mmCIF file of C-alpha atoms in Angstrom:
data_model
loop_
_atom_site.group_PDB
_atom_site.id
_atom_site.type_symbol
_atom_site.label_atom_id
_atom_site.label_comp_id
_atom_site.label_asym_id
_atom_site.label_seq_id
_atom_site.Cartn_x
_atom_site.Cartn_y
_atom_site.Cartn_z
ATOM 1 C CA MET A 3 33.391 -8.844 12.408
ATOM 2 C CA PRO A 4 29.749 -10.385 11.687
ATOM 3 C CA LYS A 5 30.700 -13.049 13.788
ATOM 4 C CA THR A 6 29.381 -12.877 17.204
ATOM 5 C CA GLU A 7 31.240 -13.062 20.145
ATOM 6 C CA LEU A 8 29.324 -14.003 22.423
ATOM 7 C CA SER A 9 31.022 -13.692 25.517
ATOM 8 C CA THR A 10 31.264 -10.535 24.784
ATOM 9 C CA LEU A 11 28.168 -9.586 25.073
ATOM 10 C CA PRO A 12 26.063 -9.095 28.871
ATOM 11 C CA LEU A 13 23.494 -11.599 29.441
ATOM 12 C CA LYS A 14 19.525 -9.719 30.613
ATOM 13 C CA THR A 15 18.072 -11.538 33.595
ATOM 14 C CA GLY A 16 14.855 -9.934 34.556
ATOM 15 C CA SER A 17 11.136 -8.891 33.562
ATOM 16 C CA ILE A 18 9.142 -6.658 31.932
ATOM 17 C CA TYR A 19 6.141 -7.872 33.346
ATOM 18 C CA PRO A 20 3.953 -6.209 35.847
ATOM 19 C CA ALA A 21 4.271 -7.710 39.367
ATOM 20 C CA PRO A 22 3.527 -10.998 40.512
ATOM 21 C CA HIS A 23 4.194 -12.179 36.380
ATOM 22 C CA ASP A 24 7.181 -10.968 36.882
ATOM 23 C CA ALA A 25 8.772 -14.048 39.015
ATOM 24 C CA GLU A 26 8.359 -16.309 36.546
ATOM 25 C CA MET A 27 10.844 -16.124 34.081
ATOM 26 C CA LEU A 28 13.810 -16.194 37.126
ATOM 27 C CA GLY A 29 16.101 -18.737 35.519
ATOM 28 C CA ARG A 30 15.389 -16.613 31.679
ATOM 29 C CA SER A 31 18.361 -14.966 29.921
ATOM 30 C CA SER A 32 19.178 -14.127 26.963
ATOM 31 C CA LEU A 33 21.895 -12.620 24.550
ATOM 32 C CA ARG A 34 20.397 -9.141 21.996
ATOM 33 C CA VAL A 35 22.249 -10.761 19.753
ATOM 34 C CA GLY A 36 21.041 -9.064 16.289
ATOM 35 C CA ASP A 37 20.896 -5.824 18.065
ATOM 36 C CA ALA A 38 24.519 -5.866 19.565
ATOM 37 C CA GLY A 39 25.349 -6.443 15.115
ATOM 38 C CA GLY A 40 22.853 -3.582 14.649
ATOM 39 C CA LEU A 41 20.480 -5.227 13.110
ATOM 40 C CA THR A 42 17.287 -3.165 13.207
ATOM 41 C CA GLN A 43 14.548 -4.894 11.465
ATOM 42 C CA PHE A 44 14.235 -8.397 13.515
ATOM 43 C CA GLY A 45 14.710 -8.752 16.787
ATOM 44 C CA ALA A 46 16.748 -11.702 16.973
ATOM 45 C CA ASN A 47 18.222 -13.309 20.567
ATOM 46 C CA ILE A 48 19.447 -16.462 21.950
ATOM 47 C CA ILE A 49 17.005 -17.033 24.777
ATOM 48 C CA ILE A 50 18.617 -19.470 27.983
ATOM 49 C CA LEU A 51 16.232 -21.942 29.545
ATOM 50 C CA GLN A 52 17.807 -23.124 32.827
ATOM 51 C CA PRO A 53 16.464 -26.270 33.898
ATOM 52 C CA GLY A 54 12.869 -25.660 34.795
ATOM 53 C CA ALA A 55 12.540 -21.941 33.346
ATOM 54 C CA LYS A 56 9.712 -20.810 31.215
ATOM 55 C CA SER A 57 10.746 -17.698 28.210
ATOM 56 C CA SER A 58 7.751 -16.279 28.868
ATOM 57 C CA LEU A 59 3.800 -15.851 29.212
ATOM 58 C CA ARG A 60 2.234 -17.189 26.923
ATOM 59 C CA HIS A 61 1.289 -15.054 24.884
ATOM 60 C CA TRP A 62 1.084 -14.162 20.376
ATOM 61 C CA HIS A 63 1.456 -11.040 18.562
ATOM 62 C CA GLU A 64 -1.193 -8.902 16.589
ATOM 63 C CA GLU A 65 1.486 -7.239 13.512
ATOM 64 C CA GLN A 66 4.779 -9.363 14.359
ATOM 65 C CA ASP A 67 5.495 -13.324 12.777
ATOM 66 C CA GLU A 68 8.000 -14.644 15.387
ATOM 67 C CA PHE A 69 10.225 -17.137 14.394
ATOM 68 C CA VAL A 70 12.099 -20.193 16.914
ATOM 69 C CA VAL A 71 14.775 -22.455 16.096
ATOM 70 C CA MET A 72 16.672 -24.744 18.959
ATOM 71 C CA ILE A 73 19.948 -24.693 19.178
ATOM 72 C CA SER A 74 20.626 -26.942 22.629
ATOM 73 C CA GLY A 75 19.491 -29.113 24.769
ATOM 74 C CA GLU A 76 15.165 -28.971 24.717
ATOM 75 C CA CYS A 77 12.374 -27.321 25.653
ATOM 76 C CA SER A 78 8.431 -28.303 25.770
ATOM 77 C CA LEU A 79 6.778 -25.828 23.725
ATOM 78 C CA ILE A 80 3.692 -25.210 24.899
ATOM 79 C CA ASP A 81 0.005 -23.517 23.622
ATOM 80 C CA ASN A 82 -3.794 -24.299 22.358
ATOM 81 C CA ALA A 83 -2.902 -27.401 21.374
ATOM 82 C CA GLY A 84 -0.746 -29.166 24.782
ATOM 83 C CA GLU A 85 2.563 -29.501 24.366
ATOM 84 C CA THR A 86 4.772 -30.322 21.996
ATOM 85 C CA ALA A 87 8.971 -31.587 22.557
ATOM 86 C CA MET A 88 11.770 -29.760 20.097
ATOM 87 C CA HIS A 89 14.992 -30.850 20.018
ATOM 88 C CA ALA A 90 18.719 -29.064 18.669
ATOM 89 C CA GLY A 91 17.750 -28.215 15.088
ATOM 90 C CA GLU A 92 13.639 -27.914 15.409
ATOM 91 C CA CYS A 93 11.955 -25.200 14.842
ATOM 92 C CA ALA A 94 8.262 -22.905 15.340
ATOM 93 C CA THR A 95 6.452 -20.098 13.239
ATOM 94 C CA PHE A 96 4.355 -18.003 14.829
ATOM 95 C CA LYS A 97 2.613 -16.341 11.642
ATOM 96 C CA ALA A 98 1.369 -12.558 13.185
ATOM 97 C CA GLY A 99 -2.437 -11.959 13.835
ATOM 98 C CA GLU A 100 -2.829 -16.149 15.653
ATOM 99 C CA PRO A 101 -4.596 -16.458 17.668
ATOM 100 C CA ASN A 102 -2.947 -19.408 19.123
ATOM 101 C CA GLY A 103 -0.340 -18.171 22.618
ATOM 102 C CA HIS A 104 2.423 -20.687 22.686
ATOM 103 C CA CYS A 105 5.520 -20.280 25.021
ATOM 104 C CA PHE A 106 8.774 -22.357 25.899
ATOM 105 C CA VAL A 107 9.862 -24.422 29.453
ATOM 106 C CA ASN A 108 12.009 -26.143 30.016
ATOM 107 C CA ASN A 109 11.052 -29.293 32.334
ATOM 108 C CA SER A 110 15.002 -31.273 32.018
ATOM 109 C CA ASP A 111 17.282 -31.279 33.793
ATOM 110 C CA ALA A 112 20.262 -28.883 31.621
ATOM 111 C CA GLU A 113 20.369 -26.296 29.923
ATOM 112 C CA ALA A 114 18.104 -24.971 26.932
ATOM 113 C CA ARG A 115 18.649 -22.713 24.735
ATOM 114 C CA PHE A 116 16.820 -21.546 21.837
ATOM 115 C CA VAL A 117 17.006 -18.310 18.855
ATOM 116 C CA VAL A 118 13.812 -16.124 18.973
ATOM 117 C CA ILE A 119 13.627 -13.789 15.060
ATOM 118 C CA GLY A 120 10.502 -11.099 16.096
ATOM 119 C CA SER A 121 9.430 -8.981 12.858
ATOM 120 C CA ARG A 122 10.068 -5.089 14.491
ATOM 121 C CA THR A 123 6.673 -2.726 13.787
ATOM 122 C CA PRO A 124 5.873 0.362 15.063
ATOM 123 C CA THR A 125 2.668 -0.752 17.088
ATOM 124 C CA GLU A 126 2.364 -4.120 18.224
ATOM 125 C CA THR A 127 -0.125 -6.044 20.318
ATOM 126 C CA ALA A 128 0.107 -9.151 22.540
ATOM 127 C CA TRP A 129 -1.861 -10.815 24.467
ATOM 128 C CA TYR A 130 -1.690 -13.502 26.988
ATOM 129 C CA SER A 131 -3.449 -16.377 26.524
ATOM 130 C CA ASP A 132 -4.293 -17.246 30.191
ATOM 131 C CA LEU A 133 -4.679 -13.893 31.574
ATOM 132 C CA ASP A 134 -7.111 -11.538 31.430
ATOM 133 C CA MET A 135 -3.638 -8.604 30.370
ATOM 134 C CA LYS A 136 -2.328 -7.336 26.992
ATOM 135 C CA VAL A 137 0.512 -5.224 26.584
ATOM 136 C CA CYS A 138 0.574 -2.357 23.642
ATOM 137 C CA ILE A 139 3.882 -1.525 22.348
ATOM 138 C CA ASP A 140 4.641 2.823 20.572
ATOM 139 C CA ALA A 141 7.123 4.747 19.665
ATOM 140 C CA ASP A 142 6.584 5.991 22.984
ATOM 141 C CA GLY A 143 6.638 2.560 25.217
ATOM 142 C CA PHE A 144 4.231 -0.450 26.063
ATOM 143 C CA GLU A 145 2.146 -0.554 28.500
ATOM 144 C CA PHE A 146 -0.416 -4.070 30.234
ATOM 145 C CA THR A 147 -3.427 -3.235 30.144
ATOM 146 C CA ARG A 148 -6.775 -6.044 30.903
ATOM 147 C CA LYS A 149 -7.858 -6.969 27.660
ATOM 148 C CA ASP A 150 -9.964 -4.749 27.786
ATOM 149 C CA GLY A 151 -7.778 -1.544 28.085
ATOM 150 C CA THR A 152 -8.602 -0.458 31.388
ATOM 151 C CA PRO A 153 -5.120 -0.641 34.182
ATOM 152 C CA LEU A 154 -4.049 -3.514 35.932
ATOM 153 C CA LYS A 155 -5.751 -4.158 39.871
ATOM 154 C CA GLY A 156 -5.099 -6.341 42.550
ATOM 155 C CA GLU A 157 -3.000 -9.341 41.693
ATOM 156 C CA GLU A 158 -1.768 -8.523 38.336
ATOM 157 C CA LYS A 159 -1.097 -4.561 39.142
ATOM 158 C CA MET B 14 1.354 -27.001 14.552
ATOM 159 C CA PRO B 15 3.845 -24.307 15.375
ATOM 160 C CA LYS B 16 6.595 -26.710 15.442
ATOM 161 C CA THR B 17 7.677 -27.678 11.605
ATOM 162 C CA GLU B 18 7.651 -31.072 11.050
ATOM 163 C CA LEU B 19 10.869 -30.434 8.731
ATOM 164 C CA SER B 20 11.205 -34.311 6.892
ATOM 165 C CA THR B 21 7.745 -33.287 5.150
ATOM 166 C CA LEU B 22 9.204 -29.977 3.477
ATOM 167 C CA PRO B 23 10.082 -30.750 -0.180
ATOM 168 C CA LEU B 24 13.972 -29.865 0.181
ATOM 169 C CA LYS B 25 15.209 -26.996 -1.989
ATOM 170 C CA THR B 26 17.742 -27.701 -4.612
ATOM 171 C CA GLY B 27 19.200 -26.379 -7.558
ATOM 172 C CA SER B 28 20.128 -21.453 -8.554
ATOM 173 C CA ILE B 29 18.633 -19.104 -9.561
ATOM 174 C CA TYR B 30 22.972 -17.489 -10.594
ATOM 175 C CA PRO B 31 23.318 -17.652 -14.457
ATOM 176 C CA ALA B 32 26.146 -20.283 -15.339
ATOM 177 C CA PRO B 33 28.546 -20.594 -14.952
ATOM 178 C CA HIS B 34 28.031 -20.367 -11.122
ATOM 179 C CA ASP B 35 24.403 -22.093 -10.857
ATOM 180 C CA ALA B 36 27.157 -25.318 -10.885
ATOM 181 C CA GLU B 37 29.169 -24.363 -7.428
ATOM 182 C CA MET B 38 25.559 -24.435 -5.974
ATOM 183 C CA LEU B 39 26.404 -27.792 -5.784
ATOM 184 C CA GLY B 40 25.824 -29.995 -2.605
ATOM 185 C CA ARG B 41 24.256 -27.028 -1.336
ATOM 186 C CA SER B 42 19.961 -26.619 -0.619
ATOM 187 C CA SER B 43 17.802 -25.453 1.408
ATOM 188 C CA LEU B 44 14.559 -26.139 3.837
ATOM 189 C CA ARG B 45 12.041 -23.189 3.383
ATOM 190 C CA VAL B 46 11.012 -23.470 7.000
ATOM 191 C CA GLY B 47 8.902 -19.738 7.563
ATOM 192 C CA ASP B 48 7.304 -19.878 4.269
ATOM 193 C CA ALA B 49 6.091 -23.760 5.583
ATOM 194 C CA GLY B 50 5.440 -21.264 8.730
ATOM 195 C CA GLY B 51 3.281 -19.048 6.639
ATOM 196 C CA LEU B 52 4.979 -16.136 7.756
ATOM 197 C CA THR B 53 5.541 -12.881 4.896
ATOM 198 C CA GLN B 54 7.161 -10.808 7.251
ATOM 199 C CA PHE B 55 11.042 -12.060 6.476
ATOM 200 C CA GLY B 56 12.655 -15.928 5.328
ATOM 201 C CA ALA B 57 13.739 -18.318 7.338
ATOM 202 C CA ASN B 58 15.524 -20.651 5.936
ATOM 203 C CA ILE B 59 17.569 -24.282 6.685
ATOM 204 C CA ILE B 60 20.852 -24.042 4.593
ATOM 205 C CA ILE B 61 21.587 -27.615 4.465
ATOM 206 C CA LEU B 62 26.231 -27.727 3.279
ATOM 207 C CA GLN B 63 27.326 -31.359 2.180
ATOM 208 C CA PRO B 64 31.344 -31.087 2.773
ATOM 209 C CA GLY B 65 33.147 -29.164 -0.016
ATOM 210 C CA ALA B 66 29.267 -27.105 -0.641
ATOM 211 C CA LYS B 67 29.315 -23.035 -0.163
ATOM 212 C CA SER B 68 26.052 -21.437 0.549
ATOM 213 C CA SER B 69 26.358 -18.683 -2.175
ATOM 214 C CA LEU B 70 28.490 -16.745 -4.323
ATOM 215 C CA ARG B 71 29.809 -13.889 -1.855
ATOM 216 C CA HIS B 72 27.543 -11.029 -1.588
ATOM 217 C CA TRP B 73 26.376 -8.019 0.567
ATOM 218 C CA HIS B 74 22.439 -6.549 1.064
ATOM 219 C CA GLU B 75 21.747 -2.994 0.309
ATOM 220 C CA GLU B 76 17.973 -3.189 1.518
ATOM 221 C CA GLN B 77 17.814 -6.099 3.832
ATOM 222 C CA ASP B 78 18.943 -7.279 7.228
ATOM 223 C CA GLU B 79 20.869 -11.062 7.888
ATOM 224 C CA PHE B 80 21.122 -13.526 10.368
ATOM 225 C CA VAL B 81 22.604 -16.286 10.521
ATOM 226 C CA VAL B 82 22.855 -19.358 13.312
ATOM 227 C CA MET B 83 24.686 -22.671 13.412
ATOM 228 C CA ILE B 84 22.513 -25.460 14.294
ATOM 229 C CA SER B 85 24.611 -28.264 13.295
ATOM 230 C CA GLY B 86 28.327 -29.547 12.380
ATOM 231 C CA GLU B 87 30.893 -26.527 11.204
ATOM 232 C CA CYS B 88 31.311 -23.899 8.476
ATOM 233 C CA SER B 89 33.531 -21.001 7.818
ATOM 234 C CA LEU B 90 32.365 -17.970 7.276
ATOM 235 C CA ILE B 91 34.697 -16.179 4.854
ATOM 236 C CA ASP B 92 33.646 -11.705 4.465
ATOM 237 C CA ASN B 93 36.166 -9.639 3.773
ATOM 238 C CA ALA B 94 38.733 -10.085 6.484
ATOM 239 C CA GLY B 95 39.429 -13.745 5.474
ATOM 240 C CA GLU B 96 37.305 -16.492 7.744
ATOM 241 C CA THR B 97 36.479 -17.209 10.742
ATOM 242 C CA ALA B 98 35.421 -21.069 12.022
ATOM 243 C CA MET B 99 31.666 -21.001 13.250
ATOM 244 C CA HIS B 100 30.590 -24.015 14.301
ATOM 245 C CA ALA B 101 26.546 -24.765 16.677
ATOM 246 C CA GLY B 102 25.283 -22.192 18.136
ATOM 247 C CA GLU B 103 27.364 -19.882 16.934
ATOM 248 C CA CYS B 104 25.817 -16.339 15.080
ATOM 249 C CA ALA B 105 26.126 -13.597 12.296
ATOM 250 C CA THR B 106 24.801 -10.555 11.745
ATOM 251 C CA PHE B 107 25.224 -8.772 8.307
ATOM 252 C CA LYS B 108 23.142 -4.930 8.908
ATOM 253 C CA ALA B 109 21.642 -3.926 5.706
ATOM 254 C CA GLY B 110 24.016 -1.382 3.418
ATOM 255 C CA GLU B 111 27.566 -2.810 5.028
ATOM 256 C CA PRO B 112 29.662 -3.886 2.288
ATOM 257 C CA ASN B 113 30.632 -6.791 3.324
ATOM 258 C CA GLY B 114 30.453 -9.652 0.639
ATOM 259 C CA HIS B 115 30.192 -12.666 2.727
ATOM 260 C CA CYS B 116 29.380 -16.370 2.149
ATOM 261 C CA PHE B 117 29.823 -20.048 4.505
ATOM 262 C CA VAL B 118 31.630 -22.883 2.609
ATOM 263 C CA ASN B 119 31.683 -26.762 4.901
ATOM 264 C CA ASN B 120 35.632 -27.537 4.485
ATOM 265 C CA SER B 121 34.673 -30.050 6.757
ATOM 266 C CA ASP B 122 33.784 -34.348 5.559
ATOM 267 C CA ALA B 123 30.625 -33.486 7.608
ATOM 268 C CA GLU B 124 26.769 -32.149 7.088
ATOM 269 C CA ALA B 125 26.021 -28.498 7.865
ATOM 270 C CA ARG B 126 23.069 -26.268 8.876
ATOM 271 C CA PHE B 127 22.733 -23.420 9.561
ATOM 272 C CA VAL B 128 19.633 -20.607 9.536
ATOM 273 C CA VAL B 129 19.789 -18.211 7.678
ATOM 274 C CA ILE B 130 17.413 -14.751 8.316
ATOM 275 C CA GLY B 131 16.674 -12.409 5.428
ATOM 276 C CA SER B 132 14.835 -8.993 6.368
ATOM 277 C CA ARG B 133 11.571 -9.006 2.916
ATOM 278 C CA THR B 134 11.302 -5.418 1.097
ATOM 279 C CA PRO B 135 9.447 -4.838 -1.457
ATOM 280 C CA THR B 136 12.768 -4.426 -3.675
ATOM 281 C CA GLU B 137 16.254 -5.171 -3.102
ATOM 282 C CA THR B 138 19.784 -5.156 -4.704
ATOM 283 C CA ALA B 139 22.663 -7.950 -3.733
ATOM 284 C CA TRP B 140 26.019 -7.187 -5.415
ATOM 285 C CA TYR B 141 28.460 -9.954 -5.433
ATOM 286 C CA SER B 142 31.469 -9.499 -4.574
ATOM 287 C CA ASP B 143 33.892 -11.180 -6.092
ATOM 288 C CA LEU B 144 32.239 -11.251 -10.134
ATOM 289 C CA ASP B 145 31.278 -7.671 -11.342
ATOM 290 C CA MET B 146 27.534 -8.871 -11.609
ATOM 291 C CA LYS B 147 24.745 -7.721 -8.995
ATOM 292 C CA VAL B 148 21.130 -8.859 -8.530
ATOM 293 C CA CYS B 149 17.768 -6.086 -8.923
ATOM 294 C CA ILE B 150 14.721 -7.903 -7.103
ATOM 295 C CA ASP B 151 10.947 -5.894 -6.904
ATOM 296 C CA ALA B 152 7.827 -7.206 -7.275
ATOM 297 C CA ASP B 153 8.124 -8.620 -10.748
ATOM 298 C CA GLY B 154 11.203 -10.922 -9.984
ATOM 299 C CA PHE B 155 15.285 -10.674 -10.214
ATOM 300 C CA GLU B 156 17.522 -9.697 -12.987
ATOM 301 C CA PHE B 157 20.914 -9.745 -12.605
ATOM 302 C CA THR B 158 23.494 -7.459 -14.698
ATOM 303 C CA ARG B 159 26.933 -6.251 -14.547
ATOM 304 C CA LYS B 160 26.630 -3.650 -11.453
ATOM 305 C CA ASP B 161 26.800 -0.904 -14.357
ATOM 306 C CA GLY B 162 23.579 -2.193 -14.676
ATOM 307 C CA THR B 163 24.628 -3.793 -18.554
ATOM 308 C CA PRO B 164 23.721 -7.250 -18.990
ATOM 309 C CA LEU B 165 25.739 -10.111 -18.587
ATOM 310 C CA LYS B 166 28.135 -11.425 -20.695
ATOM 311 C CA GLY B 167 30.092 -13.960 -22.403
ATOM 312 C CA GLU B 168 31.382 -16.235 -19.179
ATOM 313 C CA GLU B 169 28.104 -14.983 -17.045
ATOM 314 C CA LYS B 170 25.717 -15.062 -18.898
#
């Protein structure tokens, strides 16, 4: 059955971010719709933000195109230019390699949902605009470091 | 600006299907959101179906994963299993190579919109479930033929 039975998908919570940034992801959860349907060429996830929650740390991707479409509620898109309101049916595009770090914040008093699509590539580096941090991803997994590649220390470890 | 200004995008109408099938696409239009944002790794289009319109001839892709999320109104997903109702916020996945031809039909009395994502690959063949027709796509363009590769003739030419 191609239609996704959303009620049967596990609600993914938590974060892969190193402390203390993992705590910033409270109120964010996701449904891995693409994986559930066996898609391998791109990720397709529903992101669910409770009031006050954010989608991610502000970041941009070196190699992977990213696309967002709002499906319910409203969010603020935060990027280098500031804040932009996003409502159901509206879209945003983030071309690979453009160093415009972005995230979505739910500043409303109701749940907000959007779909995020991201290409899958053998390797990827994502850069965090507001921190001295990047993440490198390959077939072996992922590693968060400072932007110069040295280990995270102190508060960011 | 990552947010797409949908009102500025040209509304794409018409069809690349050979006659008489092009006429079946009346009432369907699209906004090429991904292209407008410079995305190259996957297509991201908003499909707009007027009452009675269909999204495509029923088809499946050999090489390209496909993903759909409804953003407003309601449609019927038509596939080998029959009809399945789709409402705003609901999703469907079509894994590359699964020979389950699908399309979406708006049987309601209001406009319906969904986003469709499709991988981009150097070559692709799509098969039309209800016709003796396929399309082969490569860097030189696309060609519709019978399923055995011979030219379309008669009504399908």
